[in-house]
Coordinates of C-alpha atoms in Angstrom, one line a residue:
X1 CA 233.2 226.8 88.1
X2 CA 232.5 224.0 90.4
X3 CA 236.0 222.0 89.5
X4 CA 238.0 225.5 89.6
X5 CA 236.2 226.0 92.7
X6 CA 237.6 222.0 94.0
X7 CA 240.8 222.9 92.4
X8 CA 241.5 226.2 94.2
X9 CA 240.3 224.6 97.5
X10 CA 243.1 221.9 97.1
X11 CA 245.9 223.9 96.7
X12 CA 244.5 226.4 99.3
X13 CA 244.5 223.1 101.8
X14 CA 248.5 221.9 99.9
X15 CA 249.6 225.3 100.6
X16 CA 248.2 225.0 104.1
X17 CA 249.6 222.0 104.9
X18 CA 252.9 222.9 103.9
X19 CA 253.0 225.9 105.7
X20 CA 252.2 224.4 108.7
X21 CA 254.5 221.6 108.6
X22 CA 257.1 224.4 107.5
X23 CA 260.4 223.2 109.0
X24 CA 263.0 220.9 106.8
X25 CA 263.8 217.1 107.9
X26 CA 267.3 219.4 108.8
X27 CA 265.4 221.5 111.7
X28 CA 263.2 218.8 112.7
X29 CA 266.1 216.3 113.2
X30 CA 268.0 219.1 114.6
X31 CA 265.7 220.1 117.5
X32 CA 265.0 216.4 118.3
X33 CA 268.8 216.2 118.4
X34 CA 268.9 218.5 120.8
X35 CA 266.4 217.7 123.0
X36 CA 268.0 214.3 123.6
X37 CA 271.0 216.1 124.3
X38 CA 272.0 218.9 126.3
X39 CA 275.5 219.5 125.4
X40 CA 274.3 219.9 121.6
X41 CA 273.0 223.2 119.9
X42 CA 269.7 223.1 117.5
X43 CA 271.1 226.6 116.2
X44 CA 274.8 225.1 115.1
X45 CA 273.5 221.5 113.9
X46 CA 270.6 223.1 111.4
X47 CA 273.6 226.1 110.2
X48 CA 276.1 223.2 109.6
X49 CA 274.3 220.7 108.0
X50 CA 272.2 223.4 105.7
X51 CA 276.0 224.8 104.9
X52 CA 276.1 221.8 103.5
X53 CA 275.5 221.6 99.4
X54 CA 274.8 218.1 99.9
X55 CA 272.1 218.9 102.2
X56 CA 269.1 218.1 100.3
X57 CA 268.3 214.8 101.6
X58 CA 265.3 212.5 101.5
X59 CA 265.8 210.7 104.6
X60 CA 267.1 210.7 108.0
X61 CA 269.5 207.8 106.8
X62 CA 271.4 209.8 104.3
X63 CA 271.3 213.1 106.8
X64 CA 273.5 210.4 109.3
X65 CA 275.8 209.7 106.3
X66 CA 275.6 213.2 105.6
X67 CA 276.5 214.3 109.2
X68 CA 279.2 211.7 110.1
X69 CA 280.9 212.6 106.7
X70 CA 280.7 216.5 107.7
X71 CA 282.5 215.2 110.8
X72 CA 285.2 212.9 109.4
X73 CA 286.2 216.6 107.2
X74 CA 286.2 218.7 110.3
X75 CA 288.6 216.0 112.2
X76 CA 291.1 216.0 108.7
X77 CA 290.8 220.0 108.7
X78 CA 292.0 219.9 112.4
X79 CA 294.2 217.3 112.2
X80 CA 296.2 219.4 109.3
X81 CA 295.8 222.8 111.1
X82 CA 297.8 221.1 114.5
X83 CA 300.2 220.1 111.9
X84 CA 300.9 222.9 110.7
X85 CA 300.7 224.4 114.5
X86 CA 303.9 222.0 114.8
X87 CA 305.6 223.1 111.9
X88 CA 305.2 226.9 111.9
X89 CA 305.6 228.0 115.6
X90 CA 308.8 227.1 117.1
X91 CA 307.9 229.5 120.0
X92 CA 305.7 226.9 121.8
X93 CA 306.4 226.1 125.1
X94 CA 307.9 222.3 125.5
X95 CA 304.7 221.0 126.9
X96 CA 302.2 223.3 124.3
X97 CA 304.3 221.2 122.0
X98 CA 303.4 217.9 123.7
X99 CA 300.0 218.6 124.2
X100 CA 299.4 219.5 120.2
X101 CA 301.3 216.3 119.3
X102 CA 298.8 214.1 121.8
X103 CA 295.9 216.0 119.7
X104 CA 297.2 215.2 116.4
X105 CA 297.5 211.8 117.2
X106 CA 294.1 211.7 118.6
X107 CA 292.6 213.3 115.9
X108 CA 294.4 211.2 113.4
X109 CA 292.4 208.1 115.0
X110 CA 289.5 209.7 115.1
X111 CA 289.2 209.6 111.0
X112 CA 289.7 206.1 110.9
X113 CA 286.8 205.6 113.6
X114 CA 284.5 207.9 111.8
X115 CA 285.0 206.1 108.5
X116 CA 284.3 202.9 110.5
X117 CA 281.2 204.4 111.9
X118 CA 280.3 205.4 108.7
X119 CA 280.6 201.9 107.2
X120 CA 278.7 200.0 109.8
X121 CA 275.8 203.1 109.5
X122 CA 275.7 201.6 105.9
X123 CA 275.7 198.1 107.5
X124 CA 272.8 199.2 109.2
X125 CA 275.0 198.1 112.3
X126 CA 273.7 200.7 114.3
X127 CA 275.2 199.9 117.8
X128 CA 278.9 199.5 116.5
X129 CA 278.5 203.0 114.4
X130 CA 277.3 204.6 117.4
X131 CA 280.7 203.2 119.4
X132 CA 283.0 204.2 116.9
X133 CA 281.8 207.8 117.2
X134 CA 281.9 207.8 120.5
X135 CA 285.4 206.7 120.4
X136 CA 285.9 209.6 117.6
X137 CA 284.3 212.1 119.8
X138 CA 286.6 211.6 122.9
X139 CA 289.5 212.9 120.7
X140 CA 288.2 216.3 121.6
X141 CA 287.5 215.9 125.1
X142 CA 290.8 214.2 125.9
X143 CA 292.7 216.7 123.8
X144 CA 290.7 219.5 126.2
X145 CA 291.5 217.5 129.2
X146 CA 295.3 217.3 128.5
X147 CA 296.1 221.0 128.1
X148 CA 294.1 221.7 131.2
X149 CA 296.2 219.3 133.4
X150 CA 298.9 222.0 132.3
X151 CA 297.3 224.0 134.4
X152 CA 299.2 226.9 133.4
X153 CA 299.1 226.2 129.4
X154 CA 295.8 227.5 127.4
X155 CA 294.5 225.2 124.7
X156 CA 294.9 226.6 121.6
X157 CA 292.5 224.5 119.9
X158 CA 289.7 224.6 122.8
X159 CA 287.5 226.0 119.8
X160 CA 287.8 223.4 117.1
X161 CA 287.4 220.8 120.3
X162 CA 284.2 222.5 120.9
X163 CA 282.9 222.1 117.4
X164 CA 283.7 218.8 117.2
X165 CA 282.6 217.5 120.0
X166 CA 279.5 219.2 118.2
X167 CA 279.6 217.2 115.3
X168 CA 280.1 214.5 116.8
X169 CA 277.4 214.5 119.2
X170 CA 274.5 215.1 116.2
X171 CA 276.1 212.2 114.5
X172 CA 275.4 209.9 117.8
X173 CA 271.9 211.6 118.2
X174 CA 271.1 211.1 114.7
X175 CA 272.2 207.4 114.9
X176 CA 270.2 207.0 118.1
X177 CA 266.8 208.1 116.0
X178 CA 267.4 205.3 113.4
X179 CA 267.2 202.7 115.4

């Protein structure tokens, strides 16, 4: 009765301690993400990267991989969607036109950036990951910037800017806690 009695304590305490700890290496990287950084949401880091079927990872290492790769897909997905923007709507406006073409060709160098960063991440380079993407994550912010110099022209991608500068900025964070 005595070991039953040690054995059921033990798992009362294992049960305990998990319960208490409770939150994934995804949440708890996600809120300490956040903290560091206003401009980035706990809520839309911890839905992206547990969307993720690759998600269950052991470390915050991979979860950088993890998050930069996530990235590096949303920049291709946007990158095709502006081409096809381009070849679907003749009825933009002349400088709509222009301004989707700038984005293109700023998301288009953003890929190869994010791959970089991704490499030197694997280098365990960890100041030139975290400048390739930053360099990535002005594609958004310049695409923003040049629709709004139109003044009179709405960006049509404004949302996938948003989500990417997003992505981007958990990458950085989660760079930032590795080293």
């Amino acid at each position: 009765m005595n070991s039953l009695s040690s054995i059921s304590m033990f798992i009362s305490f294992f049960l305990l301690f998990h319960c208490l700890e409770g939150k994934s290496l995804i949440q708890r990287s996600c809120e300490k993400a956040a903290k560091s950084d206003p401009n980035l949401s706990d809520k839309f880091c911890v839905a992206c990267l547990e969307a993720n079927p690759r998600n269950k990872t052991g470390s915050l290492e991979k979860l950088v991989t993890l998050s930069i790769e996530l990235t590096m897909s949303n920049a291709t997905n946007i990158a095709t969607n502006i081409s096809k923007l381009l070849k679907g709507r003749r009825g933009f406006d002349k400088h709509v036109r222009i301004g989707l073409q700038d984005c293109l060709e700023l998301y288009m160098d953003a890929i190869p950036a994010l791959k970089a960063a991704r490499h030197a991440f694997l280098s365990k380079d960890f100041n030139t990951a975290n400048i390739d993407v930053s360099s990535a994550m002005d594609a958004s912010s310049t695409c923003e910037d040049g629709f709004k110099q139109m003044k009179r022209e709405v960006s049509p991608l404004t949302k996938d800017n948003n989500i990417f500068f997003q992505l981007t900025a958990i990458s950085l964070a989660f760079i930032n806690m590795c080293h």
